[in-house]
Amino acid sequence: MATLSAPLLRSLLPIRSSARRFPAAALTHNFPPLKSLFSSRSSHTVVRSSSTASPSAPEAAEATGEAARTEAGEEEARVVLPTNESSENLLRIRHTCAHVMAMAVQKLFPDSKVTIGPWIENGFYYDFDMEPLTDKDLKKIKKEMDRIIRKNLPLVREEVSREEAQQRIEALNEPYKLEILERIKEEPITIYHIGEEWWDLCAGPHVESTGKIQRKAVELESVAGAYWRGDEKNQMLQRIYGTAWESEEQLKAYIHFKEEAKRRDHRRLGQDLDLFSIEEDAGGGLVFWHPKGAIIRHVLEDSWKQIHLQRGYDLLYTPHVAKADLWKISGHIDFYKENMYNQMDVEDEPYQLRPMNCPYHILVYKRKLHSYRDLPIRVAELGTVYRYELSGALHGLFRVRGFTQDDAHIFCLEDQIKDEIRGVLDLTEEILGQFGFRRYEVNLSTRPEKSVGSDDIWEKATIALKDALDDKGWGYTVDEGGGAFYGPKIDLKIEDALGRKWQCSTVQVDFNLPERFDITYVDSNTEKKRPIMIHRAVLGSLERFFGILIENYAGDFPLWLAPTQTRILPVTNNELQYCKEVASELKSRGIRAEVCHGERLPKLIRNAETQKVPLMAVVGPKEVEARTLTIRSRHSGEMGTMPVADFISKIQSAVADKSSL
C-alpha cells in the first residue's frame, strides 16, 4: 500500500460509505476513565480496566501524568492507551495489520482485488473489490491473520522502478493498484513484502515481522460498503475495519470503551426516551423533535437567547430560501454547489434553499448606512439550513440534511477584533460550561497559501486572535496555513464524558464577504471603509449538539434540562386528586411535572428510573393529610418528606444554579 500525500489520500479515500462505525469527528485518541477528564495536551490518556461510573455526566478529576484520582481520592487500576502520534510502535503494528488482513483476504478469496488500507485513529481498514462479506467471513479472515502472525514472516522493503512496479501489478491483474501507482509522484517506488507470499505498494512504516503483532490484541470489528475514491459513480467496495493495540490489556480497555459508547448511542437513547426520530416517510436526514426532545430544545434555545441578549447581540429571524443570485454574490454557487440542493423555480426566477445564514445577516447590515460609532454590530440567529448529503453519509443527529445553526456575525473595526474575539471566547466558555464542558482542544489556523486580503490585515487579525487566546489563558495549537482563504480562525473541540472530542465552536475572521457584498461604514473622516466580519458558532448545530448531550449524559439529563423534572407517584388512586393539584402548582411555577398512576408503586418507581426522571414525589395517605411530598432523587436517593413549597424552592434554586438535587 503506497503512503500518499494528505491531499492525494483524501482524494482516494471512499468518503461516502454506506455504513459508519462512529460519528464523524467523534473518536479521537482519548479513552479516559468515565469519571475523569484529562488534559488534551498529554500524549497519552488513561482508561480504567473496569468502570463503576454512573451514567450521569462525569465530574472532572485532576490528572497528573498518566494517573488520576477518583472523587474519593482512591487509585484504580488503569491501562495506558497510546496513540498513533505517541507510539510509533503502535502505528507500525496497525499499518502492518492492514497488510496482514489484505493478505488473509486474498488467500481466502482469490478473486478479490485490493485498493487502499491505511491506519486510522483506533486501528486500520482495508477496501476490497469483492462480493459482500458477512460476520462469519470476518471470523475466517481473523483466523487466517492469526496463522500469518504465528508464522513470524519478515516485512521486507524493496525499491523498484515505476516500470517494474507497473509490470508486477499488471501480472497480478490489480486495476486499483495501477490507479494508485499513477498518483504516486515520488520515485523510486517502494514495495513491502510479507515473507515471499504477498506484497503491496507502500512507503511504510512496518514492524520487522508479523510475529511482533500480538494476536490477542487485534480484532476485526465490522464491514461496510464504501465507494472507490468516495465517488458514488464508482464501484462499491467492501471495507473491513479492524482495531489493533500493543497488548491484550489495551484491547480489552478499548472494547470496554466501545461498549460504553454503544450504551450511550444517541440513536438508541433517542428512541428509548422518545426524544426524536428520523421518519423515512418524510425523508432521510430530517429530524422530528418529539415532545420530550422539543422541551429540551426549548430550554436550550431560551438559554442561548438570554445569554446573547445579555452579551449585546441582536436576534434575527431570516427566510429559509432566497433568490439564487444571493448565493452567486456570496460565492456559494461557485464553491459550495455540491453541498446545496437544486434550485426551485418561483415565477420564472430561480430560488435556493439556504446552506448558510451569512448572506442574510449581511443584507440586514446593508439595509442602511452605518457610522464607525455604530460598530461593533452583533447579530445572532438560530437559523435552519439545508445541505445535500448522500444517504450513506447520514448518521442520526450527527449528520443530517436540515439543521439549525447557532449562528452569529459581528461587524467591527480592525482595532476591535481582539476585544470581540475575547468576548466570543468568554461567551463560549459560559455557554459550554452550563453543560459541564470545561476541557477544550483549541486550534488557531493561520493564512493559507491562497487567500484574499492584504498582508497587513491578515497580520493584524492573526495577532488579534493570538492576543485574545493569550488574554483568556487558553493553551492552543497553531495550524500554520490551515486558515480559510478568507481569514484566520479559532476552532474549539469539547471533550465529553468518554474523552471523545467534538468540533463545535468556531470563530472566523472574514475579509471576503464584506468585499463581495460591498458593505461599508463611514469613518471619522466621512470616508467609506470596509468593516471586518467575524463568523462564530458555539454549539455548531442544535441537532448535532443535542446528540452530543445525549451521549455525554447517557440520556440522564441534569435537572435544568430534563424534559420531565419530577414525576408524582400516588401509592393508590385515593391520592390521585392531590397529586394532580400538586402537579398543577409545580407547572404554574415553571417546573416540568407529571403524574403517573395505574401501576403498583414499585413499578411506577422503576418506570421513572428507566426514563431517567431526576426527581420522584411519592404520595400516600400521610402526605395527603399533611399536604407534603416524600421525595426520592435519582442521584441523591431519599430526600425525606417536605412541604410542597419547600420542594418547589429547592427545584427552582437547583435549576437556577444548574445543579442537581
XYZ file of C-alpha atoms in Angstrom:
661
model
C 0.000 0.000 0.000
C 1.502 3.282 -1.048
C 1.894 6.031 1.540
C 0.351 9.068 -0.140
C 0.357 12.783 0.475
C -2.572 14.034 2.584
C -4.471 15.763 -0.269
C -3.979 12.756 -2.520
C -5.015 10.316 0.161
C -8.179 12.316 0.760
C -8.986 12.071 -2.952
C -8.637 8.302 -2.822
C -10.495 7.600 0.410
C -14.082 6.412 -0.086
C -15.650 9.162 1.979
C -19.235 8.214 1.109
C -19.733 4.885 2.794
C -22.967 3.002 3.320
C -22.159 2.393 6.987
C -20.079 4.172 9.591
C -18.780 2.837 12.855
C -18.727 6.144 14.663
C -19.948 9.682 14.039
C -17.638 11.977 12.143
C -15.112 13.634 14.411
C -16.432 11.640 17.354
C -13.476 9.484 18.313
C -10.045 10.847 18.979
C -7.179 9.186 20.800
C -8.732 9.818 24.195
C -10.233 6.961 26.183
C -10.150 8.248 29.782
C -11.937 6.912 32.840
C -15.629 7.642 32.738
C -15.428 9.849 35.832
C -12.182 11.584 34.898
C -11.315 14.069 32.187
C -7.722 14.516 31.143
C -5.631 17.268 29.619
C -5.731 17.326 25.833
C -2.049 18.293 25.874
C -0.991 14.878 27.162
C 0.428 12.482 24.572
C -1.192 9.582 26.418
C -4.553 9.173 28.037
C -5.629 6.593 30.536
C -8.636 4.352 30.933
C -9.867 2.101 33.688
C -9.835 -1.609 33.105
C -13.354 -1.630 34.521
C -15.793 1.131 35.294
C -18.136 1.839 38.145
C -19.146 5.210 36.755
C -22.694 6.431 36.996
C -24.386 7.062 33.650
C -24.766 10.674 34.698
C -22.423 13.381 33.490
C -18.908 12.882 34.880
C -17.253 15.319 37.231
C -13.768 16.464 36.351
C -10.940 14.872 38.310
C -7.458 16.310 38.382
C -4.917 14.380 36.351
C -1.171 14.241 36.885
C 0.898 12.495 34.211
C -0.676 9.162 33.473
C -2.612 8.753 36.735
C -5.702 10.420 38.099
C -7.620 10.116 41.320
C -11.316 9.442 41.636
C -13.630 11.767 43.534
C -12.975 9.722 46.678
C -9.226 10.022 46.114
C -8.692 6.296 45.572
C -6.378 4.917 42.930
C -7.838 2.438 40.481
C -6.188 0.082 38.001
C -5.627 1.828 34.691
C -4.467 0.925 31.228
C -2.472 3.419 29.199
C -3.860 3.679 25.688
C -1.195 5.071 23.387
C -1.989 6.915 20.170
C -0.555 6.727 16.684
C 1.164 10.012 17.431
C 2.627 8.983 20.773
C 3.720 5.453 19.829
C 5.459 4.717 16.551
C 5.355 1.047 17.500
C 1.540 1.159 17.604
C 1.405 2.906 14.245
C 3.697 0.238 12.754
C 1.514 -2.516 14.217
C -1.664 -1.037 12.768
C -0.093 -0.441 9.376
C 1.204 -3.991 9.278
C -2.151 -5.377 10.396
C -3.783 -3.769 7.364
C -1.332 -5.671 5.132
C -1.782 -8.915 7.033
C -5.570 -8.585 6.721
C -5.334 -7.935 2.968
C -3.066 -10.966 2.578
C -5.534 -13.105 4.539
C -8.498 -11.890 2.459
C -6.760 -12.697 -0.813
C -5.767 -16.140 0.456
C -9.384 -16.914 1.343
C -10.964 -15.041 -1.579
C -8.523 -15.289 -4.530
C -10.722 -13.208 -6.838
C -10.746 -10.190 -4.509
C -8.953 -7.015 -5.597
C -7.170 -4.754 -3.123
C -7.343 -0.963 -3.069
C -6.023 1.025 -0.093
C -5.596 0.150 3.573
C -4.440 2.922 5.898
C -4.080 3.004 9.655
C -6.676 5.179 11.385
C -7.121 6.645 14.859
C -8.164 3.406 16.533
C -6.881 0.768 14.167
C -6.933 0.220 10.435
C -9.145 -0.637 7.496
C -8.768 -2.021 4.004
C -11.081 -1.748 0.982
C -11.627 -4.697 -1.337
C -13.475 -5.170 -4.608
C -15.268 -8.429 -3.870
C -18.599 -9.997 -3.024
C -20.293 -8.744 0.176
C -18.840 -10.150 3.381
C -20.616 -11.460 6.463
C -19.669 -11.616 10.145
C -18.868 -15.305 9.572
C -16.390 -14.259 6.880
C -14.719 -11.863 9.335
C -14.069 -14.744 11.733
C -12.441 -16.751 8.934
C -10.286 -13.770 7.985
C -9.184 -13.264 11.589
C -8.174 -16.943 11.881
C -6.115 -16.632 8.700
C -4.497 -13.463 10.063
C -3.573 -15.366 13.219
C -1.864 -18.040 11.094
C 0.123 -15.398 9.237
C 1.140 -13.749 12.510
C 2.249 -17.075 14.015
C 4.496 -17.735 11.000
C 6.552 -14.687 12.044
C 7.063 -13.681 8.401
C 9.501 -10.824 7.811
C 8.373 -7.473 6.402
C 10.842 -6.672 3.615
C 11.156 -3.307 1.899
C 12.070 -3.221 -1.803
C 12.688 -0.305 -4.150
C 11.714 -0.715 -7.805
C 11.326 1.477 -10.864
C 7.910 2.701 -11.919
C 8.036 0.414 -14.943
C 8.871 -2.624 -12.811
C 6.052 -1.811 -10.388
C 3.591 -1.463 -13.260
C 4.646 -4.811 -14.769
C 4.215 -6.591 -11.438
C 0.792 -5.038 -10.837
C -0.401 -5.959 -14.324
C 0.807 -9.509 -13.764
C -1.386 -9.683 -10.659
C -4.335 -8.082 -12.503
C -4.833 -5.440 -9.793
C -6.504 -2.447 -11.547
C -6.839 -0.339 -8.396
C -3.123 -0.613 -7.684
C -2.457 0.763 -11.166
C -4.581 3.823 -10.354
C -2.702 4.290 -7.100
C 0.643 3.913 -8.872
C -0.324 6.652 -11.339
C -0.900 9.035 -8.428
C 2.416 8.350 -6.713
C 4.806 11.073 -7.865
C 7.871 10.097 -5.833
C 10.470 7.651 -7.113
C 11.728 5.037 -6.641
C 8.550 3.110 -5.928
C 8.674 1.211 -2.642
C 7.121 -2.195 -2.063
C 6.704 -4.138 1.180
C 6.667 -7.933 1.132
C 5.224 -10.220 3.790
C 7.712 -13.072 3.531
C 7.652 -14.279 -0.055
C 3.886 -14.716 -0.179
C 2.341 -11.259 -0.633
C 3.323 -7.654 -1.379
C 1.815 -4.199 -1.761
C 2.799 -0.711 -2.813
C 3.746 1.069 0.392
C 6.152 3.558 1.946
C 5.886 2.048 5.441
C 6.482 2.020 8.323
C 6.003 -1.597 9.466
C 7.142 -3.919 12.225
C 10.108 -6.173 11.469
C 7.997 -9.337 11.246
C 4.410 -10.456 11.709
C 5.410 -12.124 14.993
C 5.760 -8.629 16.527
C 1.956 -8.376 16.446
C 0.082 -9.679 19.469
C -2.707 -11.851 18.032
C -4.950 -11.273 21.036
C -4.534 -7.510 20.686
C -6.129 -7.470 17.220
C -9.828 -7.654 16.408
C -11.830 -7.272 13.205
C -14.761 -5.052 14.060
C -17.099 -4.578 11.124
C -17.577 -4.479 7.389
C -19.158 -1.610 5.466
C -19.783 -0.531 1.914
C -17.620 2.265 0.545
C -17.318 3.802 -2.911
C -13.928 3.784 -4.605
C -12.398 7.240 -4.217
C -15.572 8.406 -2.461
C -17.492 8.735 -5.712
C -20.936 7.152 -5.810
C -20.499 6.599 -9.556
C -17.605 4.242 -8.846
C -17.591 0.628 -7.738
C -18.962 -0.194 -4.287
C -16.185 -1.808 -2.254
C -16.122 -3.884 0.929
C -14.371 -2.025 3.731
C -13.184 -4.122 6.662
C -12.472 -2.225 9.878
C -10.109 -3.578 12.484
C -8.525 -2.391 15.687
C -5.022 -3.231 16.898
C -3.129 -2.477 20.083
C 0.192 -3.289 21.672
C -1.288 -5.664 24.239
C -4.398 -7.679 25.001
C -4.940 -5.468 28.047
C -5.140 -2.383 25.849
C -7.602 -4.103 23.532
C -9.849 -5.013 26.463
C -9.804 -1.394 27.645
C -10.697 -0.219 24.155
C -13.519 -2.772 23.916
C -14.853 -1.520 27.244
C -14.820 1.993 25.832
C -16.715 0.837 22.747
C -19.331 -0.902 24.867
C -19.829 2.252 26.907
C -20.084 4.303 23.713
C -22.694 1.847 22.399
C -24.662 2.124 25.635
C -24.703 5.883 25.176
C -25.561 5.833 21.451
C -27.897 8.768 20.930
C -29.922 6.936 18.286
C -30.886 4.152 20.702
C -31.433 6.509 23.638
C -33.386 8.883 21.444
C -35.804 6.071 20.717
C -35.874 4.628 24.247
C -36.519 8.034 25.823
C -38.809 9.181 22.981
C -36.737 12.288 22.218
C -36.558 12.403 18.418
C -36.864 10.335 15.268
C -35.887 10.281 11.607
C -39.065 9.444 9.723
C -38.216 7.712 6.456
C -41.674 8.536 5.107
C -40.573 12.171 5.231
C -37.010 11.516 4.071
C -33.614 10.659 5.497
C -31.606 13.171 7.467
C -34.661 15.188 8.531
C -35.163 15.367 12.287
C -38.511 15.146 14.070
C -38.249 16.531 17.598
C -40.722 14.688 19.839
C -42.351 16.484 22.803
C -39.614 15.500 25.283
C -36.813 16.396 22.883
C -38.607 19.581 21.887
C -38.797 20.668 25.548
C -35.028 20.232 25.867
C -34.538 22.208 22.659
C -36.831 24.937 24.011
C -34.708 25.191 27.180
C -31.502 25.270 25.098
C -32.842 27.987 22.830
C -34.133 30.114 25.703
C -30.792 29.915 27.496
C -28.906 30.678 24.276
C -31.060 33.722 23.513
C -30.879 35.070 27.050
C -27.076 34.892 27.140
C -26.754 36.530 23.728
C -29.055 39.382 24.636
C -27.030 39.925 27.808
C -23.846 39.990 25.709
C -25.064 42.726 23.383
C -26.330 40.688 20.430
C -29.489 41.463 18.461
C -31.607 38.467 17.493
C -32.639 37.830 13.897
C -35.072 35.577 12.055
C -34.454 35.221 8.310
C -36.049 33.210 5.447
C -35.166 29.622 4.552
C -34.958 30.445 0.830
C -33.661 33.300 -1.275
C -33.053 34.213 -4.886
C -30.201 32.232 -6.376
C -28.421 35.496 -7.208
C -27.713 35.982 -3.500
C -25.690 32.754 -3.456
C -23.855 33.808 -6.613
C -22.719 37.004 -4.922
C -21.644 35.110 -1.800
C -19.698 32.596 -3.900
C -21.579 29.567 -2.605
C -22.827 28.529 -6.048
C -19.253 28.605 -7.357
C -17.510 26.942 -4.402
C -20.197 25.085 -2.427
C -22.666 23.899 -5.061
C -22.166 20.169 -4.380
C -23.489 20.714 -0.843
C -26.562 22.648 -1.989
C -29.934 21.404 -3.183
C -31.218 22.045 -6.680
C -32.783 25.406 -7.305
C -36.547 25.849 -7.454
C -38.468 27.989 -9.893
C -40.596 30.803 -8.466
C -42.377 32.798 -11.176
C -39.576 32.053 -13.654
C -36.895 33.133 -11.184
C -34.509 30.625 -9.525
C -34.616 30.387 -5.725
C -32.300 28.436 -3.455
C -32.672 26.725 -0.057
C -30.085 28.316 2.172
C -26.974 26.300 3.100
C -25.744 29.090 5.412
C -27.053 32.207 7.137
C -24.182 34.613 6.445
C -25.581 36.423 3.357
C -28.882 37.079 5.154
C -27.136 38.778 8.051
C -25.113 40.874 5.624
C -28.327 42.056 3.952
C -29.671 43.139 7.348
C -26.440 45.084 7.965
C -26.538 46.604 4.490
C -30.075 47.943 4.752
C -28.803 51.296 5.995
C -25.630 53.375 6.219
C -23.521 52.812 9.333
C -21.109 55.081 11.154
C -17.937 53.856 12.834
C -19.693 54.845 16.071
C -22.287 52.083 15.430
C -19.670 49.341 15.425
C -19.412 46.686 16.639
C -22.779 45.350 15.487
C -23.553 41.823 16.687
C -26.417 39.778 15.253
C -27.371 36.197 16.123
C -29.866 33.681 14.805
C -30.887 30.101 15.369
C -31.191 29.618 11.629
C -32.197 26.379 9.942
C -30.066 25.486 6.899
C -30.176 22.657 4.364
C -27.219 20.776 2.942
C -27.105 17.933 0.479
C -25.839 14.681 1.963
C -25.810 11.225 0.402
C -27.864 8.695 2.328
C -24.743 6.657 3.134
C -23.239 9.615 4.982
C -26.250 10.272 7.233
C -25.820 9.329 10.878
C -28.531 10.028 13.454
C -28.297 13.627 14.647
C -24.607 13.886 13.790
C -25.017 14.064 10.007
C -28.361 15.361 8.747
C -29.773 17.254 5.776
C -31.556 20.010 7.665
C -30.255 21.512 10.892
C -30.356 24.675 12.975
C -27.113 26.576 13.447
C -26.451 28.791 16.439
C -25.109 31.374 14.059
C -23.856 34.866 14.800
C -21.921 37.554 12.973
C -20.043 40.575 14.238
C -19.291 43.615 12.103
C -16.452 45.609 13.636
C -13.439 47.866 13.108
C -9.922 46.487 12.732
C -8.890 47.666 16.191
C -11.964 45.977 17.711
C -11.115 42.446 16.517
C -9.202 41.390 19.633
C -11.874 42.545 22.092
C -14.656 40.971 20.031
C -12.801 37.657 19.773
C -12.174 37.711 23.527
C -15.884 38.371 24.038
C -16.725 35.365 21.886
C -14.326 33.181 23.894
C -15.937 34.324 27.150
C -19.413 33.659 25.782
C -18.306 30.232 24.503
C -16.954 29.324 27.929
C -20.189 30.452 29.603
C -22.473 28.523 27.252
C -20.445 25.298 27.179
C -19.855 25.443 30.920
C -23.600 25.112 31.516
C -23.372 21.558 30.220
C -20.245 20.627 32.140
C -17.888 21.001 29.165
C -14.718 22.567 30.522
C -11.991 20.654 28.713
C -11.191 22.008 25.261
C -8.759 21.458 22.447
C -8.122 24.820 20.794
C -6.548 25.358 17.370
C -5.554 28.640 15.742
C -5.389 28.384 11.946
C -3.329 30.944 10.049
C -3.129 32.236 6.484
C -3.136 29.583 3.748
C -1.177 29.823 0.524
C -4.215 31.006 -1.413
C -6.136 33.782 0.316
C -7.828 37.139 -0.082
C -6.986 40.323 1.810
C -3.824 42.328 2.333
C -0.775 41.173 4.288
C -1.396 43.934 6.798
C -4.963 42.926 7.668
C -4.035 39.229 7.874
C -1.252 40.049 10.299
C -3.475 42.278 12.421
C -6.275 39.722 12.545
C -3.967 36.813 13.364
C -2.251 38.771 16.140
C -5.660 39.778 17.499
C -6.736 36.134 17.669
C -3.488 35.134 19.404
C -3.753 38.002 21.875
C -7.361 37.099 22.689
C -6.372 33.490 23.370
C -3.415 34.598 25.483
C -5.612 37.002 27.464
C -8.060 34.165 28.018
C -5.246 31.952 29.241
C -6.182 29.075 26.946
C -3.471 26.848 25.564
C -3.733 26.328 21.823
C -2.015 24.758 18.846
C -1.127 26.816 15.784
C -2.104 25.239 12.475
C 0.161 27.114 10.090
C -1.588 27.702 6.767
C -4.766 25.992 7.968
C -6.991 29.055 7.911
C -9.803 29.677 5.463
C -8.950 31.581 2.292
C -10.990 34.497 3.653
C -9.359 34.836 7.089
C -7.742 33.208 10.154
C -9.852 31.237 12.612
C -10.061 29.571 16.002
C -11.628 26.121 16.277
C -12.570 24.554 19.595
C -13.291 20.903 20.351
C -15.082 19.895 23.520
C -14.288 16.720 25.444
C -17.200 14.550 26.531
C -17.656 12.003 29.318
C -15.785 9.350 27.334
C -12.932 11.659 26.394
C -14.124 11.939 22.799
C -13.535 15.304 21.169
C -16.204 17.070 19.175
C -15.717 20.050 16.909
C -18.424 22.526 17.941
C -17.268 26.097 18.333
C -15.557 28.212 15.719
C -14.569 31.867 15.353
C -13.604 33.020 11.863
C -12.433 36.410 10.639
C -13.711 37.161 7.122
C -12.209 39.643 4.638
C -14.065 38.141 1.670
C -17.831 38.566 2.112
C -17.634 42.269 3.078
C -15.864 42.772 -0.262
C -18.282 40.623 -2.264
C -21.339 42.374 -0.837
C -19.680 45.801 -0.812
C -20.630 46.574 2.784
C -19.186 49.711 4.337
C -19.252 52.130 7.231
C -18.370 55.816 7.383
C -15.209 56.591 9.365
C -14.344 59.719 11.370
C -13.192 61.431 8.165
C -16.550 60.690 6.482
C -14.835 58.197 4.200
C -16.372 54.830 3.409
C -14.415 51.885 4.803
C -14.873 48.143 4.811
C -15.830 46.572 8.179
C -14.305 43.339 9.428
C -16.784 40.458 9.602
C -16.483 37.735 12.248
C -18.404 34.472 11.888
C -18.928 32.478 15.070
C -20.830 29.485 16.351
C -20.701 27.988 19.833
C -22.861 24.860 19.724
C -22.407 24.277 15.997
C -25.898 22.966 15.299
C -28.699 22.220 17.739
C -29.267 18.754 16.288
C -25.660 17.628 16.486
C -25.125 19.242 19.874
C -28.253 17.526 21.179
C -26.794 14.212 20.030
C -23.556 15.019 21.841
C -25.502 15.876 25.012
C -27.484 12.643 24.879
C -24.271 10.611 24.680
C -22.385 12.745 27.196
C -25.149 12.363 29.792
C -26.107 8.839 28.620
C -29.644 10.250 28.399
C -29.547 11.195 32.091
C -30.066 14.945 31.664
C -29.354 17.341 34.518
C -32.354 18.759 36.344
C -32.429 22.067 34.460
C -32.509 20.277 31.082
C -34.568 17.187 31.899
C -37.803 17.027 29.863
C -39.664 15.861 32.975
C -38.096 17.271 36.126
C -40.319 15.473 38.602
C -42.802 12.649 38.432
C -45.518 12.495 41.087
C -46.456 8.949 42.092
C -49.598 8.141 44.113
C -49.493 4.999 46.229
C -53.132 4.327 45.313
C -55.794 6.108 43.297
C -57.092 7.627 46.539
C -54.199 10.137 46.384
C -54.644 10.925 42.684
C -56.597 14.158 43.098
C -53.991 15.617 45.473
C -51.223 14.581 43.059
C -52.955 16.447 40.229
C -53.259 19.543 42.413
C -49.542 19.380 43.239
C -48.624 18.898 39.567
C -50.710 21.929 38.638
C -48.939 24.010 41.297
C -45.493 22.875 40.106
C -46.316 23.676 36.487
C -47.552 27.128 37.436
C -44.091 27.732 38.931
C -42.350 26.688 35.698
C -41.464 23.170 36.850
C -41.940 20.342 34.362
C -44.030 17.836 36.335
C -46.330 14.952 35.520
C -48.485 12.453 37.421
C -48.132 8.723 36.727
C -50.523 6.160 38.168
C -52.304 2.927 37.352
C -49.454 0.623 38.448
C -48.102 -0.598 41.759
C -45.707 1.891 43.340
C -42.534 -0.225 42.776
C -43.390 -0.426 39.063
C -44.000 3.338 38.907
C -40.609 3.961 40.510
C -38.858 1.555 38.120
C -40.512 3.255 35.145
C -39.332 6.662 36.366
C -35.803 5.290 36.782
C -35.885 3.793 33.298
C -36.998 7.127 31.869
C -34.235 8.833 33.883
C -36.574 11.259 35.656
C -34.427 13.266 38.139
C -36.991 13.534 40.962
C -39.899 11.428 42.180
C -42.510 12.655 44.626
C -44.283 9.761 46.332
C -47.703 10.480 47.786
C -49.528 8.267 50.278
C -52.340 8.961 52.789
C -49.963 10.665 55.266
C -48.657 13.051 52.582
C -52.206 13.979 51.562
C -53.172 14.644 55.169
C -50.077 16.751 55.902
C -50.011 18.398 52.424
C -46.449 17.175 51.888
C -44.396 15.057 49.468
C -41.851 12.314 50.066
C -39.001 12.980 47.656
C -36.700 10.484 46.027
C -33.767 11.801 43.950
C -32.268 9.774 41.132
C -28.802 10.941 42.172
C -29.066 11.510 45.933
C -31.541 8.849 46.959
C -34.161 9.517 49.630
C -34.521 13.221 50.489
C -37.269 12.842 53.085
C -40.691 14.387 53.391
C -41.250 18.114 52.851
C -43.982 20.667 52.174
C -44.771 21.364 48.524
C -43.481 24.941 48.842
C -40.105 23.707 50.080
C -39.881 21.230 47.217
C -40.619 23.973 44.695
C -37.998 26.226 46.262
C -35.360 23.500 46.105
C -36.071 22.769 42.445
C -36.035 26.425 41.458
C -32.730 27.012 43.253
C -31.143 23.947 41.648
C -32.366 24.955 38.180
C -31.064 28.492 38.633
C -27.656 27.118 39.684
C -27.805 24.331 37.073
C -27.082 21.857 39.849
C -28.737 18.600 40.889
C -30.792 17.557 43.886
